[in-house]
Amino acid sequence: MQEISLMTVQYNQFVLTGGPGIFFRLLLKNFERLILFTSRFQAMIPVAFILGFYVALVFARFWNYFTTIPWVMSFALTLVTHLPGSSERNRLIRRTCMRYIMANLIIAAAHLNVVVKKRFPTFELFVASGVLTEDEARIIRSVQSVHMQPFVPVVWATSLITLARKEGLIKNPHAYVLLVDELNTFRQKILYIMMMDDVCIPLVYTQVAETLVNPMGEDDEDIDINEIIDFNWRISWCVVDGVRTSAPAIVRDAHWRQSVVELPHTERSKRLNVGSRKGSIYDLNVPVGPELRDLMAALSTARQMQMSSTNSPAPSKSTYPNESDSPHGVSDDHRHSFPHTTTTNVVREPIKEEDEELEDEQSGKDLKENKVNDETNGKKSFNLFN
């Protein structure tokens, strides 16, 4: 008690006799010792390596996310190449397949992304925007496995491709295999993004190292292999026997008479809209100088003169029979060197099949005559040498 009372008296005396900064001196009394301690052991911890490794890991994951997002351009080009035609049946199958592919992408993104969830919060919005019909939305909603819902439209698209093959709209068997492979690639990328969403990067470096060393452990950040087994178990039965593999009735979509369709937005997603991907310098205004305007005007005038000369009737006979009669005393072959002279292109009629047959017969006769002449000349030369 005496020591405590003595310390209290000294403390009060020190505070009473000190200046206004004495409180800061008391609060920061051991700060210098802490700085010396950390600076002594700082060289033992590779802070730069830790931060660099973590940033590289996060950036690699981000870029892998972006490059894995599937784009429909490849499948669309393959589909329109091997299923061409402007008939209603061909258009119906093409548009329905693309609608199913987009439904797969949007449903999966709504399970992973908050922005898409705000834009398509319910299946009623899918029907209102024309992505799905009421029957299709009802079937997808009735699927018990939530993980399987995004992939139901892919199953329907595969059945449509098979139907087009059976109906003879896709005549090449290799084209059928290629279309199915494109669908499988699209589905695999969607599944990969969903798997990346399940496995997150730990926030602490020690957890990162521990997870990378043994990802099959039993820590919180390790891979939950039991969940993967359960997922595959549910999906396997759902795909082969639990989902309606045949597509619903093929009907005209809500945007049948439109070639360019814009998806709607909700009130919450309108504020998050950043516009379409037009390129980083699409809206850059480049000033056009007077020299470029003069060049464009000259090119336009030359193009109009060329078009007018092409549309004019071709002369049946050359106007200048001799080189001396042509302007400047030059032939028509050398007239290209003069920029102000125009030449008349001869308009030829398409060759008919009868003309091609006559030309083939005439060429055959000419070949026979040339062969006979060559044999005769060969005999003469042989006699001369003998």
mmCIF file with all atom_site columns, C-alpha atoms in Angstrom, residues 125-322:
data_model
loop_
_atom_site.group_PDB
_atom_site.id
_atom_site.type_symbol
_atom_site.label_atom_id
_atom_site.label_alt_id
_atom_site.label_comp_id
_atom_site.label_asym_id
_atom_site.label_entity_id
_atom_site.label_seq_id
_atom_site.pdbx_PDB_ins_code
_atom_site.Cartn_x
_atom_site.Cartn_y
_atom_site.Cartn_z
_atom_site.occupancy
_atom_site.B_iso_or_equiv
_atom_site.pdbx_formal_charge
_atom_site.auth_seq_id
_atom_site.auth_comp_id
_atom_site.auth_asym_id
_atom_site.auth_atom_id
_atom_site.pdbx_PDB_model_num
ATOM 1   C CA . LEU A 1 125 ? -39.226 -10.820 -65.225  1.00 0.00 ? 125 LEU A CA 1
ATOM 2   C CA . PHE A 1 126 ? -37.737 -13.513 -67.490  1.00 0.00 ? 126 PHE A CA 1
ATOM 3   C CA . VAL A 1 127 ? -41.174 -14.024 -69.041  1.00 0.00 ? 127 VAL A CA 1
ATOM 4   C CA . ALA A 1 128 ? -41.879 -10.291 -69.345  1.00 0.00 ? 128 ALA A CA 1
ATOM 5   C CA . SER A 1 129 ? -38.551 -9.648  -71.075  1.00 0.00 ? 129 SER A CA 1
ATOM 6   C CA . GLY A 1 130 ? -39.067 -12.488 -73.565  1.00 0.00 ? 130 GLY A CA 1
ATOM 7   C CA . VAL A 1 131 ? -36.179 -14.636 -72.374  1.00 0.00 ? 131 VAL A CA 1
ATOM 8   C CA . LEU A 1 132 ? -38.530 -17.476 -71.382  1.00 0.00 ? 132 LEU A CA 1
ATOM 9   C CA . THR A 1 133 ? -42.133 -18.374 -71.993  1.00 0.00 ? 133 THR A CA 1
ATOM 10  C CA . GLU A 1 134 ? -44.548 -19.067 -69.170  1.00 0.00 ? 134 GLU A CA 1
ATOM 11  C CA . ASP A 1 135 ? -44.326 -22.847 -69.659  1.00 0.00 ? 135 ASP A CA 1
ATOM 12  C CA . GLU A 1 136 ? -40.528 -22.766 -69.738  1.00 0.00 ? 136 GLU A CA 1
ATOM 13  C CA . ALA A 1 137 ? -40.328 -20.630 -66.590  1.00 0.00 ? 137 ALA A CA 1
ATOM 14  C CA . ARG A 1 138 ? -42.766 -22.945 -64.809  1.00 0.00 ? 138 ARG A CA 1
ATOM 15  C CA . ILE A 1 139 ? -40.703 -26.032 -65.721  1.00 0.00 ? 139 ILE A CA 1
ATOM 16  C CA . ILE A 1 140 ? -37.417 -24.442 -64.601  1.00 0.00 ? 140 ILE A CA 1
ATOM 17  C CA . ARG A 1 141 ? -38.972 -23.223 -61.355  1.00 0.00 ? 141 ARG A CA 1
ATOM 18  C CA . SER A 1 142 ? -40.268 -26.725 -60.625  1.00 0.00 ? 142 SER A CA 1
ATOM 19  C CA . VAL A 1 143 ? -36.754 -28.235 -60.742  1.00 0.00 ? 143 VAL A CA 1
ATOM 20  C CA . GLN A 1 144 ? -35.899 -29.262 -57.193  1.00 0.00 ? 144 GLN A CA 1
ATOM 21  C CA . SER A 1 145 ? -32.143 -28.814 -57.483  1.00 0.00 ? 145 SER A CA 1
ATOM 22  C CA . VAL A 1 146 ? -31.324 -25.105 -57.502  1.00 0.00 ? 146 VAL A CA 1
ATOM 23  C CA . HIS A 1 147 ? -27.905 -25.856 -59.028  1.00 0.00 ? 147 HIS A CA 1
ATOM 24  C CA . MET A 1 148 ? -29.588 -27.507 -62.012  1.00 0.00 ? 148 MET A CA 1
ATOM 25  C CA . GLN A 1 149 ? -31.921 -24.625 -62.882  1.00 0.00 ? 149 GLN A CA 1
ATOM 26  C CA . PRO A 1 150 ? -29.409 -22.674 -65.026  1.00 0.00 ? 150 PRO A CA 1
ATOM 27  C CA . PHE A 1 151 ? -28.582 -25.772 -67.100  1.00 0.00 ? 151 PHE A CA 1
ATOM 28  C CA . VAL A 1 152 ? -32.136 -26.837 -67.990  1.00 0.00 ? 152 VAL A CA 1
ATOM 29  C CA . PRO A 1 153 ? -32.235 -24.515 -71.058  1.00 0.00 ? 153 PRO A CA 1
ATOM 30  C CA . VAL A 1 154 ? -28.987 -26.088 -72.302  1.00 0.00 ? 154 VAL A CA 1
ATOM 31  C CA . VAL A 1 155 ? -30.643 -29.520 -72.230  1.00 0.00 ? 155 VAL A CA 1
ATOM 32  C CA . TRP A 1 156 ? -33.506 -28.109 -74.279  1.00 0.00 ? 156 TRP A CA 1
ATOM 33  C CA . ALA A 1 157 ? -31.130 -26.503 -76.777  1.00 0.00 ? 157 ALA A CA 1
ATOM 34  C CA . THR A 1 158 ? -29.377 -29.854 -77.252  1.00 0.00 ? 158 THR A CA 1
ATOM 35  C CA . SER A 1 159 ? -32.711 -31.542 -77.954  1.00 0.00 ? 159 SER A CA 1
ATOM 36  C CA . LEU A 1 160 ? -33.553 -28.849 -80.508  1.00 0.00 ? 160 LEU A CA 1
ATOM 37  C CA . ILE A 1 161 ? -30.251 -29.407 -82.312  1.00 0.00 ? 161 ILE A CA 1
ATOM 38  C CA . THR A 1 162 ? -30.998 -33.150 -82.370  1.00 0.00 ? 162 THR A CA 1
ATOM 39  C CA . LEU A 1 163 ? -34.498 -32.434 -83.712  1.00 0.00 ? 163 LEU A CA 1
ATOM 40  C CA . ALA A 1 164 ? -33.083 -30.260 -86.488  1.00 0.00 ? 164 ALA A CA 1
ATOM 41  C CA . ARG A 1 165 ? -30.698 -33.083 -87.383  1.00 0.00 ? 165 ARG A CA 1
ATOM 42  C CA . LYS A 1 166 ? -33.572 -35.597 -87.570  1.00 0.00 ? 166 LYS A CA 1
ATOM 43  C CA . GLU A 1 167 ? -35.670 -33.262 -89.717  1.00 0.00 ? 167 GLU A CA 1
ATOM 44  C CA . GLY A 1 168 ? -32.805 -32.860 -92.179  1.00 0.00 ? 168 GLY A CA 1
ATOM 45  C CA . LEU A 1 169 ? -32.261 -29.173 -91.508  1.00 0.00 ? 169 LEU A CA 1
ATOM 46  C CA . ILE A 1 170 ? -28.684 -29.977 -90.428  1.00 0.00 ? 170 ILE A CA 1
ATOM 47  C CA . LYS A 1 171 ? -27.408 -32.237 -93.187  1.00 0.00 ? 171 LYS A CA 1
ATOM 48  C CA . ASN A 1 172 ? -23.780 -32.611 -92.141  1.00 0.00 ? 172 ASN A CA 1
ATOM 49  C CA . PRO A 1 173 ? -23.189 -34.973 -89.177  1.00 0.00 ? 173 PRO A CA 1
ATOM 50  C CA . HIS A 1 174 ? -19.955 -33.161 -88.330  1.00 0.00 ? 174 HIS A CA 1
ATOM 51  C CA . ALA A 1 175 ? -21.926 -29.920 -88.019  1.00 0.00 ? 175 ALA A CA 1
ATOM 52  C CA . TYR A 1 176 ? -24.248 -31.600 -85.526  1.00 0.00 ? 176 TYR A CA 1
ATOM 53  C CA . VAL A 1 177 ? -21.274 -32.729 -83.417  1.00 0.00 ? 177 VAL A CA 1
ATOM 54  C CA . LEU A 1 178 ? -19.745 -29.249 -83.632  1.00 0.00 ? 178 LEU A CA 1
ATOM 55  C CA . LEU A 1 179 ? -22.940 -27.582 -82.409  1.00 0.00 ? 179 LEU A CA 1
ATOM 56  C CA . VAL A 1 180 ? -23.223 -29.980 -79.473  1.00 0.00 ? 180 VAL A CA 1
ATOM 57  C CA . ASP A 1 181 ? -19.564 -29.299 -78.595  1.00 0.00 ? 181 ASP A CA 1
ATOM 58  C CA . GLU A 1 182 ? -20.230 -25.549 -78.635  1.00 0.00 ? 182 GLU A CA 1
ATOM 59  C CA . LEU A 1 183 ? -23.149 -26.036 -76.251  1.00 0.00 ? 183 LEU A CA 1
ATOM 60  C CA . ASN A 1 184 ? -21.016 -28.200 -73.979  1.00 0.00 ? 184 ASN A CA 1
ATOM 61  C CA . THR A 1 185 ? -18.229 -25.593 -73.941  1.00 0.00 ? 185 THR A CA 1
ATOM 62  C CA . PHE A 1 186 ? -20.706 -22.869 -73.031  1.00 0.00 ? 186 PHE A CA 1
ATOM 63  C CA . ARG A 1 187 ? -22.146 -25.000 -70.216  1.00 0.00 ? 187 ARG A CA 1
ATOM 64  C CA . GLN A 1 188 ? -18.683 -25.884 -68.894  1.00 0.00 ? 188 GLN A CA 1
ATOM 65  C CA . LYS A 1 189 ? -17.717 -22.215 -68.577  1.00 0.00 ? 189 LYS A CA 1
ATOM 66  C CA . ILE A 1 190 ? -20.903 -21.456 -66.649  1.00 0.00 ? 190 ILE A CA 1
ATOM 67  C CA . LEU A 1 191 ? -20.194 -24.358 -64.294  1.00 0.00 ? 191 LEU A CA 1
ATOM 68  C CA . TYR A 1 192 ? -16.592 -23.183 -63.814  1.00 0.00 ? 192 TYR A CA 1
ATOM 69  C CA . ILE A 1 193 ? -17.758 -19.713 -62.778  1.00 0.00 ? 193 ILE A CA 1
ATOM 70  C CA . MET A 1 194 ? -20.186 -21.220 -60.289  1.00 0.00 ? 194 MET A CA 1
ATOM 71  C CA . MET A 1 195 ? -17.407 -23.346 -58.808  1.00 0.00 ? 195 MET A CA 1
ATOM 72  C CA . MET A 1 196 ? -15.137 -20.305 -58.483  1.00 0.00 ? 196 MET A CA 1
ATOM 73  C CA . ASP A 1 197 ? -17.915 -18.542 -56.605  1.00 0.00 ? 197 ASP A CA 1
ATOM 74  C CA . ASP A 1 198 ? -18.058 -21.374 -54.057  1.00 0.00 ? 198 ASP A CA 1
ATOM 75  C CA . VAL A 1 199 ? -14.310 -21.295 -53.286  1.00 0.00 ? 199 VAL A CA 1
ATOM 76  C CA . CYS A 1 200 ? -13.083 -17.906 -52.047  1.00 0.00 ? 200 CYS A CA 1
ATOM 77  C CA . ILE A 1 201 ? -9.557  -16.681 -51.346  1.00 0.00 ? 201 ILE A CA 1
ATOM 78  C CA . PRO A 1 202 ? -8.771  -16.497 -47.589  1.00 0.00 ? 202 PRO A CA 1
ATOM 79  C CA . LEU A 1 203 ? -8.097  -13.021 -46.248  1.00 0.00 ? 203 LEU A CA 1
ATOM 80  C CA . VAL A 1 204 ? -5.036  -13.913 -44.179  1.00 0.00 ? 204 VAL A CA 1
ATOM 81  C CA . TYR A 1 205 ? -1.766  -14.918 -45.815  1.00 0.00 ? 205 TYR A CA 1
ATOM 82  C CA . THR A 1 206 ? -1.226  -17.835 -43.461  1.00 0.00 ? 206 THR A CA 1
ATOM 83  C CA . GLN A 1 207 ? -4.608  -19.233 -44.447  1.00 0.00 ? 207 GLN A CA 1
ATOM 84  C CA . VAL A 1 208 ? -3.725  -18.773 -48.120  1.00 0.00 ? 208 VAL A CA 1
ATOM 85  C CA . ALA A 1 209 ? -0.500  -20.724 -47.716  1.00 0.00 ? 209 ALA A CA 1
ATOM 86  C CA . GLU A 1 210 ? -2.195  -23.407 -45.654  1.00 0.00 ? 210 GLU A CA 1
ATOM 87  C CA . THR A 1 211 ? -4.998  -23.819 -48.189  1.00 0.00 ? 211 THR A CA 1
ATOM 88  C CA . LEU A 1 212 ? -2.572  -24.040 -51.097  1.00 0.00 ? 212 LEU A CA 1
ATOM 89  C CA . VAL A 1 213 ? -0.408  -26.586 -49.314  1.00 0.00 ? 213 VAL A CA 1
ATOM 90  C CA . ASN A 1 214 ? -3.287  -28.890 -48.427  1.00 0.00 ? 214 ASN A CA 1
ATOM 91  C CA . PRO A 1 215 ? -6.548  -27.901 -50.180  1.00 0.00 ? 215 PRO A CA 1
ATOM 92  C CA . MET A 1 216 ? -8.108  -31.250 -49.220  1.00 0.00 ? 216 MET A CA 1
ATOM 93  C CA . GLY A 1 217 ? -7.838  -30.650 -45.486  1.00 0.00 ? 217 GLY A CA 1
ATOM 94  C CA . GLU A 1 218 ? -10.601 -30.039 -43.000  1.00 0.00 ? 218 GLU A CA 1
ATOM 95  C CA . ASP A 1 219 ? -10.095 -26.328 -42.351  1.00 0.00 ? 219 ASP A CA 1
ATOM 96  C CA . ASP A 1 220 ? -12.771 -23.745 -43.089  1.00 0.00 ? 220 ASP A CA 1
ATOM 97  C CA . GLU A 1 221 ? -11.134 -22.508 -46.298  1.00 0.00 ? 221 GLU A CA 1
ATOM 98  C CA . ASP A 1 222 ? -10.281 -25.932 -47.719  1.00 0.00 ? 222 ASP A CA 1
ATOM 99  C CA . ILE A 1 223 ? -12.237 -27.529 -50.540  1.00 0.00 ? 223 ILE A CA 1
ATOM 100 C CA . ASP A 1 224 ? -15.422 -29.156 -49.310  1.00 0.00 ? 224 ASP A CA 1
ATOM 101 C CA . ILE A 1 225 ? -15.230 -32.401 -51.265  1.00 0.00 ? 225 ILE A CA 1
ATOM 102 C CA . ASN A 1 226 ? -18.385 -33.730 -49.620  1.00 0.00 ? 226 ASN A CA 1
ATOM 103 C CA . GLU A 1 227 ? -20.396 -30.862 -51.066  1.00 0.00 ? 227 GLU A CA 1
ATOM 104 C CA . ILE A 1 228 ? -18.985 -31.615 -54.516  1.00 0.00 ? 228 ILE A CA 1
ATOM 105 C CA . ILE A 1 229 ? -19.935 -35.279 -54.160  1.00 0.00 ? 229 ILE A CA 1
ATOM 106 C CA . ASP A 1 230 ? -23.474 -34.336 -53.098  1.00 0.00 ? 230 ASP A CA 1
ATOM 107 C CA . PHE A 1 231 ? -23.752 -31.855 -55.961  1.00 0.00 ? 231 PHE A CA 1
ATOM 108 C CA . ASN A 1 232 ? -22.704 -34.430 -58.564  1.00 0.00 ? 232 ASN A CA 1
ATOM 109 C CA . TRP A 1 233 ? -25.015 -37.022 -57.000  1.00 0.00 ? 233 TRP A CA 1
ATOM 110 C CA . ARG A 1 234 ? -28.065 -34.738 -57.240  1.00 0.00 ? 234 ARG A CA 1
ATOM 111 C CA . ILE A 1 235 ? -27.219 -33.363 -60.672  1.00 0.00 ? 235 ILE A CA 1
ATOM 112 C CA . SER A 1 236 ? -26.550 -36.780 -62.229  1.00 0.00 ? 236 SER A CA 1
ATOM 113 C CA . TRP A 1 237 ? -30.041 -38.091 -61.436  1.00 0.00 ? 237 TRP A CA 1
ATOM 114 C CA . CYS A 1 238 ? -31.648 -34.767 -62.239  1.00 0.00 ? 238 CYS A CA 1
ATOM 115 C CA . VAL A 1 239 ? -30.094 -34.586 -65.715  1.00 0.00 ? 239 VAL A CA 1
ATOM 116 C CA . VAL A 1 240 ? -30.697 -38.144 -66.878  1.00 0.00 ? 240 VAL A CA 1
ATOM 117 C CA . ASP A 1 241 ? -34.128 -38.711 -65.344  1.00 0.00 ? 241 ASP A CA 1
ATOM 118 C CA . GLY A 1 242 ? -35.400 -35.721 -63.388  1.00 0.00 ? 242 GLY A CA 1
ATOM 119 C CA . VAL A 1 243 ? -35.533 -33.031 -66.073  1.00 0.00 ? 243 VAL A CA 1
ATOM 120 C CA . ARG A 1 244 ? -37.741 -32.911 -69.105  1.00 0.00 ? 244 ARG A CA 1
ATOM 121 C CA . THR A 1 245 ? -35.146 -33.417 -71.838  1.00 0.00 ? 245 THR A CA 1
ATOM 122 C CA . SER A 1 246 ? -37.479 -32.582 -74.713  1.00 0.00 ? 246 SER A CA 1
ATOM 123 C CA . ALA A 1 247 ? -37.947 -28.877 -75.231  1.00 0.00 ? 247 ALA A CA 1
ATOM 124 C CA . PRO A 1 248 ? -41.390 -27.350 -74.721  1.00 0.00 ? 248 PRO A CA 1
ATOM 125 C CA . ALA A 1 249 ? -43.527 -26.442 -77.701  1.00 0.00 ? 249 ALA A CA 1
ATOM 126 C CA . ILE A 1 250 ? -41.521 -24.325 -80.115  1.00 0.00 ? 250 ILE A CA 1
ATOM 127 C CA . VAL A 1 251 ? -43.404 -21.056 -80.406  1.00 0.00 ? 251 VAL A CA 1
ATOM 128 C CA . ARG A 1 252 ? -42.564 -17.603 -81.662  1.00 0.00 ? 252 ARG A CA 1
ATOM 129 C CA . ASP A 1 253 ? -40.757 -15.558 -79.070  1.00 0.00 ? 253 ASP A CA 1
ATOM 130 C CA . ALA A 1 254 ? -41.970 -12.194 -77.843  1.00 0.00 ? 254 ALA A CA 1
ATOM 131 C CA . HIS A 1 255 ? -39.588 -10.339 -80.177  1.00 0.00 ? 255 HIS A CA 1
ATOM 132 C CA . TRP A 1 256 ? -40.242 -12.376 -83.326  1.00 0.00 ? 256 TRP A CA 1
ATOM 133 C CA . ARG A 1 257 ? -40.484 -9.377  -85.669  1.00 0.00 ? 257 ARG A CA 1
ATOM 134 C CA . GLN A 1 258 ? -37.492 -7.582  -84.192  1.00 0.00 ? 258 GLN A CA 1
ATOM 135 C CA . SER A 1 259 ? -33.866 -8.180  -85.063  1.00 0.00 ? 259 SER A CA 1
ATOM 136 C CA . VAL A 1 260 ? -32.378 -5.881  -82.396  1.00 0.00 ? 260 VAL A CA 1
ATOM 137 C CA . VAL A 1 261 ? -33.852 -6.442  -78.933  1.00 0.00 ? 261 VAL A CA 1
ATOM 138 C CA . GLU A 1 262 ? -33.023 -4.599  -75.708  1.00 0.00 ? 262 GLU A CA 1
ATOM 139 C CA . LEU A 1 263 ? -33.549 -6.366  -72.394  1.00 0.00 ? 263 LEU A CA 1
ATOM 140 C CA . PRO A 1 264 ? -35.546 -4.365  -69.832  1.00 0.00 ? 264 PRO A CA 1
ATOM 141 C CA . HIS A 1 265 ? -34.232 -2.988  -66.537  1.00 0.00 ? 265 HIS A CA 1
ATOM 142 C CA . THR A 1 266 ? -35.759 -2.681  -63.117  1.00 0.00 ? 266 THR A CA 1
ATOM 143 C CA . GLU A 1 267 ? -35.673 0.596   -61.210  1.00 0.00 ? 267 GLU A CA 1
ATOM 144 C CA . ARG A 1 268 ? -32.698 -0.592  -59.151  1.00 0.00 ? 268 ARG A CA 1
ATOM 145 C CA . SER A 1 269 ? -30.696 -1.893  -62.109  1.00 0.00 ? 269 SER A CA 1
ATOM 146 C CA . LYS A 1 270 ? -31.142 1.237   -64.250  1.00 0.00 ? 270 LYS A CA 1
ATOM 147 C CA . ARG A 1 271 ? -28.730 3.146   -62.036  1.00 0.00 ? 271 ARG A CA 1
ATOM 148 C CA . LEU A 1 272 ? -26.118 0.407   -62.439  1.00 0.00 ? 272 LEU A CA 1
ATOM 149 C CA . ASN A 1 273 ? -26.250 0.383   -66.233  1.00 0.00 ? 273 ASN A CA 1
ATOM 150 C CA . VAL A 1 274 ? -22.903 1.433   -67.721  1.00 0.00 ? 274 VAL A CA 1
ATOM 151 C CA . GLY A 1 275 ? -23.817 1.158   -71.400  1.00 0.00 ? 275 GLY A CA 1
ATOM 152 C CA . SER A 1 276 ? -22.844 -1.255  -74.118  1.00 0.00 ? 276 SER A CA 1
ATOM 153 C CA . ARG A 1 277 ? -19.328 -2.338  -75.022  1.00 0.00 ? 277 ARG A CA 1
ATOM 154 C CA . LYS A 1 278 ? -18.515 0.114   -77.803  1.00 0.00 ? 278 LYS A CA 1
ATOM 155 C CA . GLY A 1 279 ? -14.779 0.347   -77.362  1.00 0.00 ? 279 GLY A CA 1
ATOM 156 C CA . SER A 1 280 ? -12.685 2.719   -75.299  1.00 0.00 ? 280 SER A CA 1
ATOM 157 C CA . ILE A 1 281 ? -12.359 5.412   -78.019  1.00 0.00 ? 281 ILE A CA 1
ATOM 158 C CA . TYR A 1 282 ? -15.679 4.936   -79.808  1.00 0.00 ? 282 TYR A CA 1
ATOM 159 C CA . ASP A 1 283 ? -16.984 8.380   -78.750  1.00 0.00 ? 283 ASP A CA 1
ATOM 160 C CA . LEU A 1 284 ? -13.699 10.165  -79.504  1.00 0.00 ? 284 LEU A CA 1
ATOM 161 C CA . ASN A 1 285 ? -14.247 13.015  -81.969  1.00 0.00 ? 285 ASN A CA 1
ATOM 162 C CA . VAL A 1 286 ? -11.403 13.273  -84.470  1.00 0.00 ? 286 VAL A CA 1
ATOM 163 C CA . PRO A 1 287 ? -11.307 16.625  -86.327  1.00 0.00 ? 287 PRO A CA 1
ATOM 164 C CA . VAL A 1 288 ? -11.296 16.341  -90.115  1.00 0.00 ? 288 VAL A CA 1
ATOM 165 C CA . GLY A 1 289 ? -8.976  18.807  -91.833  1.00 0.00 ? 289 GLY A CA 1
ATOM 166 C CA . PRO A 1 290 ? -9.548  20.526  -95.184  1.00 0.00 ? 290 PRO A CA 1
ATOM 167 C CA . GLU A 1 291 ? -7.013  18.280  -96.932  1.00 0.00 ? 291 GLU A CA 1
ATOM 168 C CA . LEU A 1 292 ? -8.941  15.161  -95.939  1.00 0.00 ? 292 LEU A CA 1
ATOM 169 C CA . ARG A 1 293 ? -12.213 16.774  -97.062  1.00 0.00 ? 293 ARG A CA 1
ATOM 170 C CA . ASP A 1 294 ? -10.715 17.584  -100.481 1.00 0.00 ? 294 ASP A CA 1
ATOM 171 C CA . LEU A 1 295 ? -9.397  14.035  -100.787 1.00 0.00 ? 295 LEU A CA 1
ATOM 172 C CA . MET A 1 296 ? -12.790 12.574  -99.893  1.00 0.00 ? 296 MET A CA 1
ATOM 173 C CA . ALA A 1 297 ? -14.514 14.846  -102.422 1.00 0.00 ? 297 ALA A CA 1
ATOM 174 C CA . ALA A 1 298 ? -12.061 13.818  -105.154 1.00 0.00 ? 298 ALA A CA 1
ATOM 175 C CA . LEU A 1 299 ? -12.549 10.142  -104.380 1.00 0.00 ? 299 LEU A CA 1
ATOM 176 C CA . SER A 1 300 ? -16.334 10.567  -104.412 1.00 0.00 ? 300 SER A CA 1
ATOM 177 C CA . THR A 1 301 ? -16.198 12.316  -107.799 1.00 0.00 ? 301 THR A CA 1
ATOM 178 C CA . ALA A 1 302 ? -13.957 9.611   -109.257 1.00 0.00 ? 302 ALA A CA 1
ATOM 179 C CA . ARG A 1 303 ? -16.275 6.905   -107.921 1.00 0.00 ? 303 ARG A CA 1
ATOM 180 C CA . GLN A 1 304 ? -19.324 8.583   -109.475 1.00 0.00 ? 304 GLN A CA 1
ATOM 181 C CA . MET A 1 305 ? -17.564 8.861   -112.834 1.00 0.00 ? 305 MET A CA 1
ATOM 182 C CA . GLN A 1 306 ? -16.603 5.196   -112.663 1.00 0.00 ? 306 GLN A CA 1
ATOM 183 C CA . MET A 1 307 ? -20.173 4.184   -111.825 1.00 0.00 ? 307 MET A CA 1
ATOM 184 C CA . SER A 1 308 ? -21.589 6.284   -114.663 1.00 0.00 ? 308 SER A CA 1
ATOM 185 C CA . SER A 1 309 ? -19.113 4.794   -117.136 1.00 0.00 ? 309 SER A CA 1
ATOM 186 C CA . THR A 1 310 ? -19.956 1.278   -115.939 1.00 0.00 ? 310 THR A CA 1
ATOM 187 C CA . ASN A 1 311 ? -23.709 1.811   -116.345 1.00 0.00 ? 311 ASN A CA 1
ATOM 188 C CA . SER A 1 312 ? -23.362 3.294   -119.864 1.00 0.00 ? 312 SER A CA 1
ATOM 189 C CA . PRO A 1 313 ? -23.960 0.877   -122.839 1.00 0.00 ? 313 PRO A CA 1
ATOM 190 C CA . ALA A 1 314 ? -20.839 -0.768  -124.170 1.00 0.00 ? 314 ALA A CA 1
ATOM 191 C CA . PRO A 1 315 ? -19.822 0.118   -127.750 1.00 0.00 ? 315 PRO A CA 1
ATOM 192 C CA . SER A 1 316 ? -19.986 -2.723  -130.230 1.00 0.00 ? 316 SER A CA 1
ATOM 193 C CA . LYS A 1 317 ? -16.839 -1.575  -131.966 1.00 0.00 ? 317 LYS A CA 1
ATOM 194 C CA . SER A 1 318 ? -13.816 0.382   -130.906 1.00 0.00 ? 318 SER A CA 1
ATOM 195 C CA . THR A 1 319 ? -14.090 4.109   -131.646 1.00 0.00 ? 319 THR A CA 1
ATOM 196 C CA . TYR A 1 320 ? -10.421 4.368   -132.484 1.00 0.00 ? 320 TYR A CA 1
ATOM 197 C CA . PRO A 1 321 ? -9.364  1.606   -134.846 1.00 0.00 ? 321 PRO A CA 1
ATOM 198 C CA . ASN A 1 322 ? -5.726  2.658   -134.877 1.00 0.00 ? 322 ASN A CA 1
#
